[in-house]
Amino acid sequence: LGIELALTRGKITYNCWGGSLFEHKSVDDFLAYVRFLTSNRSEDDWKTIIGHIKFLGEKTAIEAWETSKGNPLSMRRDWCPSTCKGDAARKRWHDLVERLTELARLMSTATMPGTGWPKTLSNQLKGVWEERWPDDPEKLEDAMTISEVIVEWATEVGNPIILLTNIEEMSVQDPNGVVLSTPHKFKGMERNSIVVWNVGIGKGRGLFPLPHAENQMEEACAFYVVITRARHHLLLLKNAECTWPYGIDTMFSK
C-alpha cells in the first residue's frame, strides 16, 4: 500500500496484478466511514458500518435508514430502532451514534494537514477488527498495518473530501504502467527492470523472503524466480525494521 501511495503521489500510473491493497477489507471499512460522514452518504456504506456492530444487523440498518430518510444521525438522540431488543443492543446503538456524531464533527472541521480524525477512526476500527478476527492474529496484524498507512496519508491530506477525490483518481488499472505483483503472480514473466521490495540481504533485515515461513526451500525458490525475471536491471531494497535470519548464501546453499 505504501508503494501504491508513493506512485500515486509521483503521478506514476501502475497496475496491480492480483488486486490492489486498496481493495483490502480494512481499507473498505475505513473509507465506508469517510464516505458516509462526508457528503457522499449511501445505504451500502451505512450497512457496512452497522455490520461492524454485534446485536444490530441488517434489519436495524434498514429501519434506521428508512425512518431517517437516509440520514440516521439526524434522529433524536433518545430514538432507537425497534430491532434493538435488549439493553446490550440499545447501548451499542447509542454508542455507535455518539461515535459517528463525534467523527462527523471532527471531519467537518478538518481543512488542514495534521488533523486527528484518521487516528480516531482507526482506533474505533481496531475494536471492530479484534471482534472480526479473534482467532486470526495474522489478519488482524495485516489490517492494522494497512490502517497505519491509510491513517498517515489521511493525516497528511487533512480534508476527508480531498482524500476521497485522491483515491478516485488513482490509476491502478493502466496496462502500460508500473506492474506491482507478488512473486507467485510473476512466474514466467520478464521485464527490463525489476525492483524487489523489503529484501533480507546477508545478515540484513527484510520481509521477503518470509523469515518464519514453514517451507524455507519454497521461499528460496520464490526469491530465485523474482531475481531472474529482470532482463537488464535488478534493484533489491531492504527494510531495517523486519528480521530475516537467513542470508542469500544460506538460501542458495540449501
Short mmCIF file of C-alpha atoms in Angstrom, two decimals:
data_model
loop_
_atom_site.label_atom_id
_atom_site.label_comp_id
_atom_site.label_asym_id
_atom_site.label_seq_id
_atom_site.Cartn_x
_atom_site.Cartn_y
_atom_site.Cartn_z
CA LEU A 1 0.00 0.00 0.00
CA GLY A 2 2.87 2.37 0.76
CA ILE A 3 4.25 1.74 -2.74
CA GLU A 4 0.86 2.44 -4.31
CA LEU A 5 0.64 5.73 -2.44
CA ALA A 6 4.18 6.69 -3.44
CA LEU A 7 3.44 6.03 -7.11
CA THR A 8 0.21 8.00 -6.90
CA ARG A 9 1.94 10.97 -5.33
CA GLY A 10 4.56 10.85 -8.07
CA LYS A 11 1.80 10.72 -10.72
CA ILE A 12 3.16 7.38 -11.96
CA THR A 13 0.50 5.04 -13.30
CA TYR A 14 0.57 1.41 -12.19
CA ASN A 15 -1.24 -1.88 -12.49
CA CYS A 16 -1.71 -4.31 -9.58
CA TRP A 17 -1.55 -7.97 -10.55
CA GLY A 18 -3.68 -9.89 -8.10
CA GLY A 19 -5.53 -6.83 -6.82
CA SER A 20 -4.76 -3.51 -5.19
CA LEU A 21 -4.30 -3.30 -1.43
CA PHE A 22 -6.91 -0.58 -1.59
CA GLU A 23 -9.32 -3.49 -2.06
CA HIS A 24 -8.38 -4.92 1.34
CA LYS A 25 -11.32 -5.20 3.76
CA SER A 26 -9.69 -2.88 6.30
CA VAL A 27 -9.41 -0.09 3.70
CA ASP A 28 -13.02 -0.61 2.66
CA ASP A 29 -14.06 -0.34 6.31
CA PHE A 30 -12.12 2.89 6.76
CA LEU A 31 -13.44 4.51 3.58
CA ALA A 32 -17.05 3.50 4.30
CA TYR A 33 -16.96 5.75 7.37
CA VAL A 34 -15.27 8.58 5.47
CA ARG A 35 -17.79 8.48 2.63
CA PHE A 36 -20.78 8.19 4.94
CA LEU A 37 -19.73 11.02 7.25
CA THR A 38 -18.99 13.46 4.43
CA SER A 39 -21.39 14.48 1.66
CA ASN A 40 -21.46 11.10 -0.05
CA ARG A 41 -23.86 9.09 2.14
CA SER A 42 -25.02 5.77 0.77
CA GLU A 43 -27.07 2.92 2.19
CA ASP A 44 -24.33 0.42 1.32
CA ASP A 45 -21.79 2.28 3.49
CA TRP A 46 -24.37 2.56 6.26
CA LYS A 47 -24.92 -1.22 6.15
CA THR A 48 -21.14 -1.75 6.29
CA ILE A 49 -20.91 0.39 9.42
CA ILE A 50 -23.88 -1.30 11.11
CA GLY A 51 -22.46 -4.70 10.14
CA HIS A 52 -19.47 -3.98 12.37
CA ILE A 53 -21.65 -3.89 15.50
CA LYS A 54 -22.82 -7.03 17.27
CA PHE A 55 -26.50 -7.38 18.18
CA LEU A 56 -27.60 -4.95 15.46
CA GLY A 57 -27.51 -6.29 11.89
CA GLU A 58 -29.12 -5.54 8.53
CA LYS A 59 -32.69 -5.15 9.80
CA THR A 60 -31.54 -2.40 12.14
CA ALA A 61 -29.64 -0.73 9.31
CA ILE A 62 -32.69 -0.79 7.01
CA GLU A 63 -35.13 0.51 9.64
CA ALA A 64 -32.82 3.36 10.67
CA TRP A 65 -32.14 4.30 7.05
CA GLU A 66 -35.80 4.31 6.01
CA THR A 67 -37.10 6.03 9.14
CA SER A 68 -34.50 8.81 8.89
CA LYS A 69 -34.86 9.10 5.08
CA GLY A 70 -31.18 8.39 4.54
CA ASN A 71 -29.76 10.37 7.45
CA PRO A 72 -29.67 8.21 10.61
CA LEU A 73 -27.62 10.77 12.54
CA SER A 74 -30.47 13.28 12.25
CA MET A 75 -32.72 11.25 14.55
CA ARG A 76 -33.35 12.29 18.14
CA ARG A 77 -30.64 11.01 20.45
CA ASP A 78 -33.16 9.04 22.53
CA TRP A 79 -34.54 7.29 19.42
CA CYS A 80 -33.66 3.63 18.91
CA PRO A 81 -34.69 1.15 16.17
CA SER A 82 -37.34 -1.35 17.23
CA THR A 83 -34.99 -4.14 16.16
CA CYS A 84 -32.62 -3.26 19.03
CA LYS A 85 -34.13 -5.58 21.62
CA GLY A 86 -32.36 -5.79 24.94
CA ASP A 87 -30.10 -3.46 26.87
CA ALA A 88 -26.93 -4.64 25.09
CA ALA A 89 -28.30 -3.85 21.61
CA ARG A 90 -29.70 -0.46 22.65
CA LYS A 91 -26.42 0.52 24.30
CA ARG A 92 -24.46 -0.44 21.23
CA TRP A 93 -26.81 1.59 19.06
CA HIS A 94 -26.46 4.73 21.17
CA ASP A 95 -22.69 4.27 21.48
CA LEU A 96 -22.44 3.98 17.68
CA VAL A 97 -24.47 7.14 17.09
CA GLU A 98 -22.34 9.03 19.61
CA ARG A 99 -19.09 7.91 17.97
CA LEU A 100 -20.34 8.71 14.46
CA THR A 101 -21.56 12.14 15.53
CA GLU A 102 -18.17 12.98 17.04
CA LEU A 103 -16.34 11.72 13.95
CA ALA A 104 -18.62 13.77 11.70
CA ARG A 105 -17.82 16.86 13.78
CA LEU A 106 -14.06 16.23 13.54
CA MET A 107 -14.26 15.70 9.77
CA SER A 108 -16.37 18.80 9.18
CA THR A 109 -13.66 20.99 10.72
CA ALA A 110 -10.72 19.20 9.06
CA THR A 111 -9.34 21.53 6.41
CA MET A 112 -5.58 21.41 7.04
CA PRO A 113 -2.97 18.62 7.29
CA GLY A 114 -2.32 17.24 10.76
CA THR A 115 -5.97 16.61 11.62
CA GLY A 116 -6.77 13.98 14.24
CA TRP A 117 -9.86 12.29 12.79
CA PRO A 118 -7.96 9.49 10.94
CA LYS A 119 -6.37 8.22 14.15
CA THR A 120 -9.69 8.45 16.00
CA LEU A 121 -11.39 6.39 13.28
CA SER A 122 -8.55 3.85 13.21
CA ASN A 123 -8.80 3.36 16.99
CA GLN A 124 -12.52 2.65 16.66
CA LEU A 125 -11.95 0.17 13.84
CA LYS A 126 -9.33 -1.69 15.85
CA GLY A 127 -12.09 -2.90 18.16
CA VAL A 128 -14.16 -3.96 15.14
CA TRP A 129 -11.28 -5.97 13.69
CA GLU A 130 -10.47 -7.59 17.03
CA GLU A 131 -14.05 -8.89 17.15
CA ARG A 132 -13.96 -9.96 13.49
CA TRP A 133 -10.69 -11.92 13.71
CA PRO A 134 -10.41 -13.05 17.37
CA ASP A 135 -8.55 -16.24 16.41
CA ASP A 136 -6.57 -14.96 13.42
CA PRO A 137 -3.75 -12.66 14.61
CA GLU A 138 -2.21 -12.53 11.11
CA LYS A 139 -5.33 -11.00 9.56
CA LEU A 140 -5.62 -8.56 12.46
CA GLU A 141 -1.97 -7.56 12.07
CA ASP A 142 -2.42 -7.08 8.31
CA ALA A 143 -5.45 -4.85 8.91
CA MET A 144 -3.61 -2.74 11.48
CA THR A 145 -0.51 -2.40 9.27
CA ILE A 146 -2.55 -1.28 6.26
CA SER A 147 -4.57 1.03 8.50
CA GLU A 148 -1.40 2.76 9.70
CA VAL A 149 -0.51 3.67 6.11
CA ILE A 150 -4.01 4.99 5.39
CA VAL A 151 -4.02 6.98 8.66
CA GLU A 152 -0.65 8.54 7.82
CA TRP A 153 -1.85 9.55 4.36
CA ALA A 154 -5.23 10.82 5.59
CA THR A 155 -3.50 12.86 8.29
CA GLU A 156 -1.23 14.47 5.69
CA VAL A 157 -4.20 15.29 3.44
CA GLY A 158 -6.40 16.52 6.30
CA ASN A 159 -9.63 17.17 4.42
CA PRO A 160 -11.62 13.90 4.07
CA ILE A 161 -13.31 15.02 0.84
CA ILE A 162 -9.93 15.68 -0.78
CA LEU A 163 -8.79 12.26 0.43
CA LEU A 164 -11.70 10.57 -1.34
CA THR A 165 -11.00 12.57 -4.50
CA ASN A 166 -7.35 11.48 -4.46
CA ILE A 167 -8.34 7.84 -4.11
CA GLU A 168 -10.81 8.09 -7.00
CA GLU A 169 -8.02 9.47 -9.21
CA MET A 170 -5.63 6.59 -8.52
CA SER A 171 -4.68 4.73 -11.71
CA VAL A 172 -4.34 1.11 -10.71
CA GLN A 173 -5.51 -0.43 -13.98
CA ASP A 174 -3.14 1.17 -16.51
CA PRO A 175 -1.70 -1.75 -18.54
CA ASN A 176 1.26 0.42 -19.55
CA GLY A 177 2.11 1.49 -16.01
CA VAL A 178 4.45 0.03 -13.41
CA VAL A 179 3.48 -3.55 -12.54
CA LEU A 180 3.01 -4.38 -8.86
CA SER A 181 3.00 -8.10 -8.25
CA THR A 182 3.72 -10.86 -5.76
CA PRO A 183 6.47 -13.37 -6.72
CA HIS A 184 3.93 -16.10 -7.47
CA LYS A 185 1.95 -13.93 -9.87
CA PHE A 186 5.14 -13.10 -11.78
CA LYS A 187 6.20 -16.63 -12.72
CA GLY A 188 7.01 -16.96 -16.40
CA MET A 189 7.16 -13.20 -16.91
CA GLU A 190 10.10 -10.92 -17.69
CA ARG A 191 10.74 -7.18 -17.51
CA ASN A 192 13.68 -4.99 -18.42
CA SER A 193 13.88 -3.70 -14.85
CA ILE A 194 12.75 -5.33 -11.59
CA VAL A 195 12.64 -3.80 -8.10
CA VAL A 196 12.24 -6.20 -5.16
CA TRP A 197 10.91 -4.55 -2.01
CA ASN A 198 11.81 -5.47 1.59
CA VAL A 199 14.60 -7.97 0.97
CA GLY A 200 16.83 -9.53 3.61
CA ILE A 201 20.42 -9.49 2.30
CA GLY A 202 23.29 -11.23 4.07
CA LYS A 203 22.70 -10.57 7.75
CA GLY A 204 20.36 -7.73 6.89
CA ARG A 205 16.69 -7.49 7.67
CA GLY A 206 13.62 -7.65 5.50
CA LEU A 207 10.16 -9.10 4.90
CA PHE A 208 10.99 -11.07 1.77
CA PRO A 209 11.71 -13.94 1.74
CA LEU A 210 9.43 -14.52 4.74
CA PRO A 211 11.65 -15.12 7.80
CA HIS A 212 9.33 -17.56 9.56
CA ALA A 213 7.77 -19.42 6.65
CA GLU A 214 7.16 -23.13 7.25
CA ASN A 215 8.86 -24.10 3.98
CA GLN A 216 12.17 -22.25 3.67
CA MET A 217 13.04 -24.00 0.40
CA GLU A 218 9.81 -22.73 -1.14
CA GLU A 219 10.77 -19.22 -0.05
CA ALA A 220 14.20 -19.64 -1.63
CA CYS A 221 12.62 -20.78 -4.91
CA ALA A 222 10.23 -17.79 -4.90
CA PHE A 223 13.19 -15.46 -4.39
CA TYR A 224 15.09 -17.12 -7.23
CA VAL A 225 12.07 -16.63 -9.54
CA VAL A 226 11.96 -12.93 -8.67
CA ILE A 227 15.63 -12.12 -9.22
CA THR A 228 15.74 -13.99 -12.55
CA ARG A 229 12.82 -12.04 -14.05
CA ALA A 230 14.96 -8.98 -14.86
CA ARG A 231 16.47 -8.70 -18.35
CA HIS A 232 18.78 -5.75 -17.61
CA HIS A 233 18.35 -4.17 -14.19
CA LEU A 234 17.64 -5.67 -10.74
CA LEU A 235 17.30 -3.49 -7.64
CA LEU A 236 16.97 -5.07 -4.19
CA LEU A 237 15.63 -2.81 -1.44
CA LYS A 238 15.79 -3.81 2.20
CA ASN A 239 13.86 -2.58 5.21
CA ALA A 240 15.70 -2.43 8.53
CA GLU A 241 12.54 -2.83 10.58
CA CYS A 242 11.89 -6.54 9.97
CA THR A 243 14.10 -9.52 10.74
CA TRP A 244 15.22 -12.09 8.14
CA PRO A 245 17.59 -14.55 9.87
CA TYR A 246 18.95 -16.19 6.70
CA GLY A 247 21.23 -14.59 4.11
CA ILE A 248 21.23 -15.17 0.36
CA ASP A 249 24.24 -17.51 0.63
CA THR A 250 22.37 -19.61 3.18
CA MET A 251 19.30 -19.84 0.97
CA PHE A 252 21.11 -20.98 -2.14
CA SER A 253 23.23 -23.49 -0.28
CA LYS A 254 20.15 -25.45 0.80
#
